[in-house]
Coordinates of C-alpha atoms in Angstrom, one line a residue:
M716 CA 28.5 60.6 2.3
A717 CA 31.9 59.5 0.3
N718 CA 30.3 56.6 -1.3
M719 CA 27.3 58.6 -2.3
A720 CA 29.4 61.1 -3.8
N721 CA 31.6 58.5 -5.7
A722 CA 28.4 57.0 -7.1
L723 CA 26.8 60.4 -8.0
L724 CA 30.1 61.5 -9.9
G725 CA 29.2 58.9 -12.3
A726 CA 26.7 61.3 -13.7
F727 CA 29.6 63.2 -15.3
P728 CA 30.9 62.2 -18.8
A729 CA 34.0 60.2 -18.6
G730 CA 36.9 62.4 -17.7
G731 CA 35.0 65.4 -17.8
A732 CA 34.8 66.1 -14.0
H733 CA 38.6 65.9 -13.7
R734 CA 39.9 67.6 -17.0
V735 CA 42.3 70.8 -16.6
I736 CA 41.1 73.4 -18.9
S737 CA 43.5 75.8 -20.0
Q738 CA 43.0 79.5 -20.4
R739 CA 45.6 79.6 -23.0
Q740 CA 43.8 76.9 -25.3
N741 CA 42.1 78.2 -28.4
L742 CA 38.4 76.8 -28.2
P743 CA 36.5 76.1 -31.3
S744 CA 33.9 78.5 -32.3
H745 CA 30.7 78.0 -30.2
R746 CA 28.7 80.6 -32.2
R747 CA 26.9 77.7 -34.1
S748 CA 23.2 77.4 -33.5
H749 CA 23.1 76.9 -29.6
G750 CA 26.4 75.3 -29.7
V751 CA 25.3 71.7 -29.9
N752 CA 25.1 69.1 -32.5
T753 CA 21.6 67.9 -33.2
V754 CA 19.9 65.9 -35.8
C755 CA 18.5 68.5 -38.2
S756 CA 16.5 66.4 -40.6
S757 CA 12.8 66.9 -40.9
V758 CA 11.8 63.4 -40.4
R759 CA 9.0 61.5 -38.2
G760 CA 10.4 61.0 -34.8
S761 CA 10.8 57.4 -33.6
A762 CA 9.3 56.2 -30.3
D763 CA 12.6 57.0 -28.6
D764 CA 13.0 60.5 -29.9
V765 CA 12.0 63.5 -28.0
F766 CA 11.6 66.7 -30.0
L767 CA 12.9 70.1 -28.5
L768 CA 11.1 73.2 -29.6
D769 CA 13.8 75.8 -29.0
Y770 CA 13.0 79.4 -30.2
G771 CA 16.1 80.9 -28.8
A772 CA 15.3 81.4 -25.3
G773 CA 17.7 81.3 -22.5
N774 CA 19.5 78.0 -21.0
V775 CA 17.9 75.0 -23.0
R776 CA 21.2 73.0 -22.8
S777 CA 20.2 71.8 -19.3
V778 CA 17.1 70.4 -20.9
R779 CA 19.3 68.8 -23.7
N780 CA 21.7 67.3 -21.0
A781 CA 18.8 66.0 -19.0
V782 CA 17.2 64.3 -21.9
K783 CA 20.5 62.9 -22.8
R784 CA 21.3 61.7 -19.5
L785 CA 18.0 59.7 -19.4
G786 CA 19.0 57.8 -22.4
Y787 CA 16.5 59.4 -25.1
N788 CA 17.4 60.8 -28.5
L789 CA 16.9 64.6 -28.9
R790 CA 15.9 66.2 -32.2
D791 CA 15.4 70.0 -32.7
V792 CA 12.3 71.4 -34.4
Q793 CA 13.9 73.0 -37.3
H794 CA 10.8 73.7 -39.4
V795 CA 7.1 74.3 -38.6
D796 CA 6.3 70.8 -40.3
D797 CA 8.4 69.2 -37.6
I798 CA 5.9 69.9 -34.8
S799 CA 3.2 67.9 -36.2
K800 CA 5.7 64.9 -36.8
A801 CA 6.7 64.9 -33.2
S802 CA 5.9 62.0 -31.1
R803 CA 6.9 63.8 -28.0
L804 CA 7.5 67.5 -27.8
I805 CA 9.1 69.6 -25.1
F806 CA 8.8 73.3 -25.1
P807 CA 10.9 75.0 -22.7
G808 CA 10.6 78.9 -22.2
V809 CA 12.8 81.4 -20.4
G810 CA 12.3 85.3 -20.7
A811 CA 9.7 87.7 -21.4
Y812 CA 6.2 86.6 -22.4
G813 CA 5.6 89.1 -25.4
Q814 CA 8.9 88.3 -27.0
A815 CA 8.3 84.8 -26.8
M816 CA 5.0 85.0 -28.7
E817 CA 6.5 87.3 -31.2
R818 CA 9.1 85.0 -31.9
L819 CA 6.8 82.1 -32.3
K820 CA 4.7 84.1 -34.4
H821 CA 7.7 85.2 -36.5
L822 CA 8.8 81.4 -37.1
G823 CA 5.1 80.5 -38.0
Y824 CA 4.9 78.1 -35.0
V825 CA 1.8 79.3 -33.1
E826 CA -1.1 77.6 -34.9
A827 CA 1.2 74.4 -35.3
L828 CA 1.9 74.3 -31.5
R829 CA -1.8 74.7 -30.8
D830 CA -2.7 72.0 -33.0
Y831 CA 0.0 69.7 -31.4
I832 CA -1.2 70.4 -28.0
Q833 CA -4.9 70.0 -29.0
S834 CA -4.1 66.4 -30.5
G835 CA -3.2 65.0 -27.3
K836 CA 0.1 63.8 -28.2
P837 CA 2.6 63.9 -25.3
F838 CA 3.8 67.5 -24.7
L839 CA 5.5 69.1 -21.7
G840 CA 5.7 72.9 -21.4
I841 CA 8.3 74.3 -18.9
C842 CA 8.4 77.7 -17.1
L843 CA 7.4 80.1 -19.8
G844 CA 6.2 77.1 -21.6
L845 CA 3.4 76.8 -19.2
Q846 CA 2.5 80.4 -18.9
L847 CA 2.2 80.7 -22.8
M848 CA -0.6 78.1 -22.7
F849 CA -2.8 80.5 -21.0
E850 CA -5.0 83.3 -22.8
G851 CA -2.5 86.0 -22.1
S852 CA -0.2 87.9 -19.8
T853 CA 0.0 91.3 -18.2
E854 CA 3.8 91.3 -18.9
S855 CA 5.0 93.2 -21.8
G856 CA 2.1 95.6 -21.8
G857 CA -0.4 92.8 -22.0
V858 CA 0.0 90.0 -24.7
E859 CA -2.2 87.2 -26.0
G860 CA -0.8 83.7 -25.4
L861 CA -1.8 80.4 -26.9
G862 CA -5.4 80.4 -25.3
I863 CA -5.3 76.7 -24.5
V864 CA -5.9 77.1 -20.8
P865 CA -8.4 79.7 -19.4
G866 CA -7.1 82.5 -17.6
A867 CA -4.4 85.3 -17.6
V868 CA -0.8 85.3 -16.3
S869 CA 0.1 88.4 -14.0
E870 CA 2.9 89.6 -11.7
F871 CA 3.3 88.4 -8.1
D872 CA 1.8 90.9 -5.7
R873 CA 4.9 93.0 -4.4
L874 CA 2.6 94.4 -1.8
K875 CA 2.6 91.2 0.1
G876 CA 6.3 92.0 1.0
L877 CA 7.9 88.8 -0.5
P878 CA 10.8 89.2 -3.0
V879 CA 10.1 89.0 -6.7
P880 CA 11.2 87.1 -8.8
H881 CA 10.1 83.9 -6.7
I882 CA 13.3 82.2 -6.9
G883 CA 14.4 78.9 -5.3
W884 CA 12.9 75.4 -4.1
N885 CA 9.3 75.3 -3.4
S886 CA 7.0 72.3 -2.5
L887 CA 3.9 71.3 -4.5
Q888 CA 0.3 70.6 -3.4
E889 CA -1.0 68.1 -5.9
M890 CA -4.5 68.8 -7.0
Q891 CA -5.1 65.5 -8.9
Q892 CA -3.2 62.0 -9.4
S893 CA -0.9 62.0 -12.2
R894 CA 2.1 59.6 -13.4
L895 CA 4.1 62.7 -14.0
L896 CA 4.3 63.2 -10.3
A897 CA 3.8 59.7 -9.1
D898 CA 7.2 59.5 -7.1
N899 CA 6.7 62.9 -5.6
Q900 CA 7.2 62.4 -1.9
G901 CA 7.2 66.0 -0.8
Q902 CA 10.2 66.9 -2.7
R903 CA 11.0 70.8 -3.6
F904 CA 11.2 71.7 -7.2
Y905 CA 13.2 74.8 -8.6
F906 CA 11.2 77.9 -9.5
V907 CA 12.5 81.1 -11.0
H908 CA 9.8 83.6 -12.2
S909 CA 8.0 87.0 -11.5
Y910 CA 4.7 86.2 -13.1
R911 CA 2.2 83.5 -12.4
A912 CA -1.0 81.9 -13.2
T913 CA -3.7 81.6 -10.5
P914 CA -6.1 78.6 -9.9
S915 CA -9.7 79.3 -10.6
E916 CA -13.0 77.6 -11.4
H917 CA -12.6 78.1 -15.1
N918 CA -8.9 76.2 -15.1
K919 CA -9.5 73.7 -12.3
D920 CA -9.7 70.7 -14.6
W921 CA -6.1 71.7 -16.0
V922 CA -4.5 72.3 -12.5
L923 CA -2.3 69.4 -11.7
A924 CA -0.5 70.9 -8.7
S925 CA -0.3 74.4 -7.0
S926 CA 2.3 75.9 -5.0
H927 CA 2.4 78.9 -2.3
Y928 CA 4.2 82.0 -2.3
G929 CA 2.1 84.7 -0.6
E930 CA -0.8 83.1 -2.4
D931 CA -1.4 80.1 -4.3
F932 CA -0.3 79.9 -7.9
V933 CA -0.3 77.1 -10.8
A934 CA 2.7 75.0 -10.4
A935 CA 1.9 72.2 -12.9
L936 CA -0.7 71.5 -15.5
Q937 CA -2.2 68.2 -16.9
K938 CA -4.8 67.3 -19.3
G939 CA -4.4 63.8 -20.9
D940 CA -0.8 63.6 -22.0
T941 CA -0.5 67.4 -22.2
Y942 CA 1.7 68.6 -19.2
A943 CA 3.4 71.9 -18.2
T944 CA 5.7 72.8 -15.1
Q945 CA 6.2 76.4 -13.8
F946 CA 9.2 74.9 -12.1
H947 CA 12.3 73.7 -14.1
P948 CA 12.6 69.8 -13.8
E949 CA 16.0 69.9 -15.5
K950 CA 17.1 72.1 -12.6
S951 CA 15.4 70.2 -9.7
G952 CA 17.9 67.4 -9.2
A953 CA 16.7 63.9 -8.7
A954 CA 13.2 65.0 -8.3
G955 CA 13.3 66.6 -11.6
L956 CA 15.0 63.8 -13.5
T957 CA 12.4 61.3 -12.0
L958 CA 9.5 63.7 -13.3
L959 CA 11.1 63.8 -16.7
K960 CA 11.5 60.1 -17.0
N961 CA 7.8 59.8 -16.1
F962 CA 6.9 61.9 -19.0
F963 CA 9.1 60.0 -21.3
E964 CA 7.6 56.6 -20.7
S965 CA 4.3 55.1 -19.8
Y966 CA 4.1 54.6 -15.9
T967 CA 2.8 51.5 -14.3
E968 CA 3.6 50.0 -11.1
E969 CA 5.5 47.2 -12.6
E970 CA 7.6 49.8 -14.4
A971 CA 8.1 52.1 -11.6
D972 CA 11.9 51.5 -11.1
P973 CA 13.7 54.5 -12.4
A974 CA 16.8 54.4 -14.3
P975 CA 20.1 53.9 -12.3
V976 CA 21.3 57.5 -12.6
V977 CA 17.8 58.5 -11.1
R978 CA 18.0 55.8 -8.5
Q979 CA 21.6 57.2 -7.6
L980 CA 20.6 60.7 -7.3
E981 CA 17.6 59.7 -5.2
Q982 CA 20.1 58.9 -2.3
Q983 CA 20.0 62.8 -1.8
H984 CA 17.8 63.8 0.9
V985 CA 15.4 66.0 -1.0
N986 CA 12.1 66.1 1.3
G987 CA 13.6 69.1 3.5
T988 CA 11.9 71.0 6.4
S989 CA 8.3 72.0 6.3
Q990 CA 6.8 73.4 3.2
G991 CA 7.0 76.5 1.1
L992 CA 10.0 78.3 -0.6
A993 CA 13.3 76.9 1.0
K994 CA 16.1 79.3 2.0
R995 CA 19.1 78.6 -0.4
V996 CA 22.6 77.5 0.3
I997 CA 24.9 78.3 -2.8
A998 CA 28.4 77.2 -3.4
C999 CA 30.6 79.9 -5.1
L1000 CA 33.7 79.1 -7.2
D1001 CA 36.1 81.8 -7.8
V1002 CA 37.7 80.7 -11.0
R1003 CA 41.0 82.1 -12.4
A1004 CA 44.0 81.3 -14.3
N1005 CA 47.0 80.0 -12.2
D1006 CA 50.5 81.0 -13.3
A1007 CA 50.7 78.0 -15.5
G1008 CA 47.7 79.2 -17.5
D1009 CA 45.0 76.7 -16.3
L1010 CA 41.7 77.5 -14.7
V1011 CA 41.4 76.6 -11.1
V1012 CA 39.2 77.2 -8.1
T1013 CA 40.9 79.8 -5.9
K1014 CA 39.9 81.9 -2.8
G1015 CA 41.6 85.0 -1.2
D1016 CA 41.4 87.1 1.9
Q1017 CA 39.8 90.3 1.1
Y1018 CA 40.1 89.4 -2.7
D1019 CA 43.9 88.6 -2.6
V1020 CA 44.1 85.3 -4.0
R1021 CA 47.8 84.9 -3.9
D1022 CA 49.3 82.4 -1.4
K1023 CA 52.0 84.4 0.8
G1024 CA 53.1 81.2 2.2
T1025 CA 54.9 80.0 -1.0
A1026 CA 58.2 81.2 -2.3
A1027 CA 56.7 81.8 -5.8
N1028 CA 53.3 83.7 -4.4
D1029 CA 51.3 81.3 -6.4
V1030 CA 47.7 81.6 -6.9
R1031 CA 45.9 79.4 -4.4
N1032 CA 44.6 76.2 -6.3
L1033 CA 41.7 74.6 -4.3
G1034 CA 40.5 72.3 -6.9
L1035 CA 39.3 72.0 -10.8
P1036 CA 36.2 74.0 -11.4
V1037 CA 34.1 71.2 -13.1
Q1038 CA 35.1 68.8 -10.4
L1039 CA 34.2 70.9 -7.4
A1040 CA 30.6 71.9 -9.0
G1041 CA 30.0 68.0 -9.3
R1042 CA 30.9 67.6 -5.7
Y1043 CA 28.9 70.4 -4.6
F1044 CA 25.7 69.2 -6.5
V1045 CA 26.2 65.7 -4.9
E1046 CA 26.6 67.2 -1.5
G1047 CA 23.2 69.2 -1.9
A1048 CA 24.0 72.7 -3.0
D1049 CA 20.9 74.5 -4.2
E1050 CA 22.8 76.3 -6.6
V1051 CA 26.3 76.6 -7.8
T1052 CA 28.0 80.0 -9.1
F1053 CA 31.0 80.4 -11.0
L1054 CA 32.8 83.8 -10.8
N1055 CA 35.5 84.4 -13.5
I1056 CA 37.7 86.8 -11.6
T1057 CA 40.2 87.0 -14.5
G1058 CA 37.3 88.4 -16.4
F1059 CA 37.3 89.5 -20.0
R1060 CA 40.1 91.8 -19.5
D1061 CA 42.6 90.1 -22.2
F1062 CA 40.5 87.5 -24.1
P1063 CA 38.2 87.9 -26.8
L1064 CA 34.9 85.8 -26.2
G1065 CA 35.6 82.9 -28.6
D1066 CA 38.9 82.1 -26.7
L1067 CA 37.4 82.0 -23.3
P1068 CA 37.8 78.5 -21.6
M1069 CA 35.0 79.6 -19.0
L1070 CA 32.5 78.6 -21.6
E1071 CA 33.8 75.2 -21.6
V1072 CA 33.7 75.0 -17.9
V1073 CA 30.1 75.8 -18.0
R1074 CA 29.4 73.4 -20.8
Q1075 CA 31.1 70.4 -18.8
A1076 CA 29.7 71.4 -15.6
S1077 CA 25.9 71.6 -16.9
E1078 CA 26.2 67.9 -18.4
G1079 CA 26.2 66.6 -14.7
V1080 CA 25.1 69.4 -12.3
F1081 CA 21.3 69.5 -12.5
V1082 CA 20.8 72.7 -10.3
P1083 CA 21.1 76.2 -11.4
L1084 CA 24.4 77.6 -12.5
T1085 CA 25.2 81.3 -12.3
V1086 CA 28.2 82.8 -14.3
G1087 CA 29.8 86.1 -13.4
G1088 CA 32.9 88.0 -14.6
G1089 CA 33.3 90.3 -17.7
I1090 CA 29.5 90.5 -18.6
R1091 CA 29.8 93.8 -20.5
E1092 CA 30.2 95.1 -23.9
F1093 CA 33.8 94.9 -25.5
T1094 CA 35.6 94.8 -28.8
D1095 CA 37.7 91.7 -29.8
A1096 CA 40.9 91.5 -31.4
D1097 CA 39.2 91.4 -34.7
G1098 CA 37.6 94.8 -34.2
K1099 CA 34.3 93.1 -33.9
H1100 CA 32.0 94.8 -31.2
W1101 CA 30.1 92.5 -28.8
S1102 CA 27.1 93.9 -26.9
A1103 CA 26.6 92.8 -23.3
L1104 CA 23.6 90.7 -24.5
E1105 CA 25.7 88.9 -26.8
V1106 CA 28.1 88.0 -24.2
A1107 CA 25.4 86.8 -21.8
S1108 CA 23.9 84.8 -24.6
E1109 CA 27.0 82.9 -25.2
Y1110 CA 26.9 81.9 -21.4
F1111 CA 23.3 81.0 -21.6
R1112 CA 23.6 78.7 -24.8
S1113 CA 26.8 77.1 -22.8
G1114 CA 24.4 76.2 -19.8
A1115 CA 24.3 79.1 -17.6
D1116 CA 20.8 79.8 -16.0
K1117 CA 21.9 83.4 -14.6
V1118 CA 24.7 85.9 -15.4
S1119 CA 26.2 88.0 -12.7
I1120 CA 27.3 91.5 -13.5
G1121 CA 29.7 93.5 -11.3
G1122 CA 31.7 96.7 -12.4
D1123 CA 29.2 97.3 -15.2
A1124 CA 26.3 97.4 -13.0
V1125 CA 28.0 100.1 -10.8
F1126 CA 28.5 102.4 -13.9
A1127 CA 24.9 101.9 -15.2
A1128 CA 23.5 102.6 -11.4
E1129 CA 25.5 105.9 -11.4
E1130 CA 24.2 107.0 -14.8
Y1131 CA 20.6 106.1 -13.7
R1132 CA 21.0 108.0 -10.6
R1133 CA 22.4 111.1 -12.2
T1134 CA 19.7 111.3 -15.1
G1135 CA 16.8 109.4 -13.5
Q1136 CA 16.4 107.9 -17.1
K1137 CA 16.6 104.3 -18.5
T1138 CA 18.4 104.2 -21.7
G1139 CA 17.7 100.6 -22.6
T1140 CA 21.4 100.3 -23.4
S1141 CA 22.9 99.1 -20.1
S1142 CA 23.9 95.3 -19.7
I1143 CA 21.1 95.0 -17.1
E1144 CA 18.6 96.4 -19.3
Q1145 CA 19.5 94.7 -22.4
I1146 CA 19.7 91.2 -20.8
S1147 CA 16.7 91.8 -18.6
W1148 CA 14.6 92.8 -21.6
H1149 CA 15.6 89.8 -23.7
Y1150 CA 16.0 86.9 -21.0
G1151 CA 13.8 88.3 -18.1
A1152 CA 14.8 89.8 -14.7
Q1153 CA 15.4 86.4 -13.2
A1154 CA 18.3 85.9 -15.5
V1155 CA 20.2 88.9 -14.2
V1156 CA 22.2 88.9 -11.0
V1157 CA 23.9 92.1 -9.9
S1158 CA 27.2 91.5 -7.7
I1159 CA 28.0 94.4 -5.2
D1160 CA 31.3 94.6 -3.6
P1161 CA 31.2 97.1 -0.8
K1162 CA 33.5 98.1 1.8
R1163 CA 33.1 100.0 5.1
V1164 CA 33.7 103.9 5.2
Y1165 CA 33.5 105.3 8.8
V1166 CA 32.0 108.6 9.6
A1167 CA 31.6 110.6 12.7
D1168 CA 28.3 112.0 12.1
P1169 CA 25.6 110.6 9.7
A1170 CA 24.1 113.9 9.1
Q1171 CA 27.1 115.0 7.4
C1172 CA 27.2 112.0 5.0
S1173 CA 24.9 111.6 1.9
H1174 CA 25.0 107.9 2.1
H1175 CA 23.0 105.2 3.9
T1176 CA 24.8 104.7 7.3
V1177 CA 24.6 102.1 10.2
K1178 CA 25.8 102.3 13.5
A1179 CA 29.2 100.2 13.5
K1180 CA 29.6 97.4 15.9
Q1181 CA 33.1 98.2 16.2
P1182 CA 34.4 102.0 16.2
G1183 CA 36.5 103.2 13.1
P1184 CA 40.2 103.9 13.3
N1185 CA 39.4 107.3 14.7
G1186 CA 36.8 106.3 17.0
E1187 CA 33.9 106.8 14.5
E1188 CA 30.7 105.3 15.5
Y1189 CA 29.1 104.9 12.0
C1190 CA 29.8 103.7 8.7
W1191 CA 28.5 103.4 5.2
Y1192 CA 29.2 101.0 2.5
Q1193 CA 31.0 102.0 -0.4
C1194 CA 30.6 100.1 -3.7
T1195 CA 33.6 99.3 -5.6
V1196 CA 34.9 98.2 -9.0
K1197 CA 38.0 96.6 -10.4
G1198 CA 38.0 93.9 -7.8
G1199 CA 37.6 96.1 -5.0
R1200 CA 40.6 98.4 -6.1
E1201 CA 38.6 101.4 -6.8
G1202 CA 35.8 102.9 -4.7
R1203 CA 32.7 104.9 -6.1
D1204 CA 30.4 107.6 -4.6
I1205 CA 27.6 105.4 -4.4
D1206 CA 26.5 103.0 -1.4
A1207 CA 25.3 99.6 -1.5
V1208 CA 21.6 100.7 -0.8
Q1209 CA 21.8 103.3 -3.6
L1210 CA 23.2 100.7 -6.1
A1211 CA 20.9 98.0 -5.0
Q1212 CA 17.8 100.2 -5.6
A1213 CA 19.1 101.5 -8.8
V1214 CA 19.8 98.1 -10.4
E1215 CA 16.4 96.9 -9.3
A1216 CA 14.8 99.7 -11.1
L1217 CA 16.8 98.9 -14.2
G1218 CA 15.7 95.4 -14.3
A1219 CA 18.1 93.2 -12.1
G1220 CA 16.3 90.3 -10.6
E1221 CA 18.6 89.4 -7.7
I1222 CA 21.4 90.9 -5.6
L1223 CA 24.6 88.8 -4.7
L1224 CA 25.9 91.1 -1.8
N1225 CA 29.5 90.6 -0.9
S1226 CA 31.7 92.3 1.7
I1227 CA 35.3 93.2 1.4
D1228 CA 35.7 93.7 5.0
A1229 CA 34.2 90.3 6.1
D1230 CA 35.8 88.1 3.0
G1231 CA 37.8 85.5 4.4
A1232 CA 37.3 86.4 8.0
C1233 CA 35.0 83.5 8.7
S1234 CA 33.5 85.2 11.6
G1235 CA 30.0 85.7 10.1
F1236 CA 28.2 87.7 7.5
D1237 CA 27.9 91.3 7.7
L1238 CA 24.4 91.3 9.1
D1239 CA 24.0 95.3 9.1
L1240 CA 24.8 95.3 5.5
I1241 CA 22.7 92.6 4.5
R1242 CA 19.8 93.7 6.6
A1243 CA 20.2 97.3 5.2
V1244 CA 20.2 96.1 1.5
S1245 CA 17.6 93.5 1.8
E1246 CA 15.0 95.9 3.5
A1247 CA 15.4 98.4 0.7
V1248 CA 14.6 96.4 -2.5
T1249 CA 11.9 93.8 -3.4
I1250 CA 14.2 91.5 -5.3
P1251 CA 15.8 88.4 -3.6
V1252 CA 19.2 89.1 -1.8
I1253 CA 22.1 86.6 -1.6
A1254 CA 24.2 86.9 1.3
S1255 CA 28.0 86.3 0.8
S1256 CA 31.3 86.9 2.4
G1257 CA 32.3 85.8 6.0
A1258 CA 30.6 82.2 6.6
G1259 CA 32.7 80.3 8.8
S1260 CA 30.3 77.8 10.5
P1261 CA 26.8 76.3 10.1
E1262 CA 25.4 78.7 12.7
H1263 CA 26.3 81.7 10.4
F1264 CA 23.7 80.6 7.7
S1265 CA 21.0 80.2 10.4
Q1266 CA 22.0 83.6 11.8
V1267 CA 21.7 85.5 8.5
F1268 CA 18.4 83.9 7.7
N1269 CA 16.9 84.8 11.0
N1270 CA 18.2 88.3 11.3
T1271 CA 17.6 89.6 7.7
K1272 CA 15.4 89.1 4.7
A1273 CA 18.2 87.3 2.6
S1274 CA 16.8 84.8 0.4
A1275 CA 19.9 82.7 -0.1
A1276 CA 23.4 82.6 1.4
L1277 CA 26.6 81.8 -0.4
A1278 CA 30.0 80.6 0.7
A1279 CA 33.3 79.5 -0.9
G1280 CA 36.5 78.8 0.9
I1281 CA 34.9 76.7 3.9
F1282 CA 33.5 74.6 1.4
H1283 CA 36.3 74.1 -0.8
R1284 CA 38.5 73.4 2.1
Q1285 CA 36.1 71.1 3.5
E1286 CA 36.1 72.8 6.8
V1287 CA 32.2 72.9 6.8
A1288 CA 30.1 70.5 4.9
I1289 CA 26.9 71.8 3.1
S1290 CA 25.0 68.9 4.8
D1291 CA 26.1 70.3 8.0
V1292 CA 24.9 73.8 7.1
K1293 CA 21.5 72.5 6.1
S1294 CA 21.1 70.1 9.2
H1295 CA 21.6 73.2 11.3
M1296 CA 19.1 75.2 9.4
A1297 CA 16.4 72.3 9.6
A1298 CA 17.1 72.1 13.5
D1299 CA 16.6 75.9 13.7
G1300 CA 13.1 75.6 11.9
L1301 CA 14.2 77.2 8.6
P1302 CA 12.5 75.9 5.5
T1303 CA 15.4 73.9 3.9
R1304 CA 16.0 71.4 1.1
T1305 CA 18.0 68.8 2.8

């Protein structure tokens, strides 16, 4: 494992994995177009050029990083004429169907895009880029698409009892042979979507592969050199990079040997257990400034990150964020989550080095990245007001795939429960409307409050495994804000249901009581919340052994489980967790 890790860390830019990022540094402005330097001239692309159609959707930096990592030149489509000049075109899409079509029409790209696809030149649509090829979608009240592929896109059937969005690593059923999937040997790919197209007699000549989530849905399309994937190859590790490489170059048996980076990455075990959607194992990095002003990964007991064993009471330093993220990618983490526990309390957006952490990590981590901490509206030192959507957009452009909202979600849920009305102004609603529900994670920080009689409590209660301080046999889970320091009159179930109604796509469910105890996840809490909502729930806090992961998946409806300290301290290896899950018969990407 160590040799593999050393080889794979070569995927990072020189020095990037070990660079110390200071909270005090004044970063250059990242409010230029998408925060990257691209060739902007409208010229005909060379054979090595890949054109990217970025209409302002979500995280396309990961696509850029993957293209760069595979050794190809990337050009942005800057004008409608660039579409016809492209020799190869990638069209990634994230967010709402209606907004995407509206944006394409505003830019004048619709007819040019149709003409390009129908020309037969190499084309790859990703996620929403696949869905827009169909005739239309029921999303956004019903919207007409590009009309290339027969059929309409509609939401997954929530009555089947599966969480929606469909988030995670799923397997493919290939319907025809293709050089795009020539190296596929049962690998799983990363999906994140609430809407899907279904295979039919009318589009069967287009369907390259399907996947299953309660029902069969279109996972990939192909006709000639026109391809599209519902999954994200740029977030699918070795399997995804191999697929992208196959798209970029002609494939023959004599040319089947992939580039060194792909060959290295394939040393990971990617086939996994059985078929279908895998249970996810997520590595979480709590990031904050230490007393020297440098950003470090830390971990506390019940949210206290100070090391009481040192005379200076220092912040625990468990490593550098980019370096650890790279290690967890190599070790097989299905996702990596950064939680900025210093937040936005003291620093305007342009000075936050957390953006640089995400940029550097996304250059070598080809699995999904979630970032949390301070996702809310604020006014900077110059008096400029920033909406929550603008704050989130900076993270997406820096390489994040999802943002995690904490305290701001609690206040929004309280208001929604009080009025029963959606205002459209909460951080959840703004980001979900623009980028889609799958981009919004709500982090809940509850703690137990013991009661003697559930009938005298207005909150959802459970029978406590251990009695309370005065012998109470029941408890409810009070939501908190401000790092657990302030309790609110709303319980975890109430909060989860409210944020789902407001547009959240996933719940990150922590437990202040279980945090740092390493005695297992709070199954009562996780069971109560995961059974009360129809969106995926990530179990967090309390993991201390591989058995705890199997336990939470076998006893609750959790879709994923997250851990931090046991991974940072190398007390438990991600591979051991997944081996235990696989041996227990759980669908696992190992």
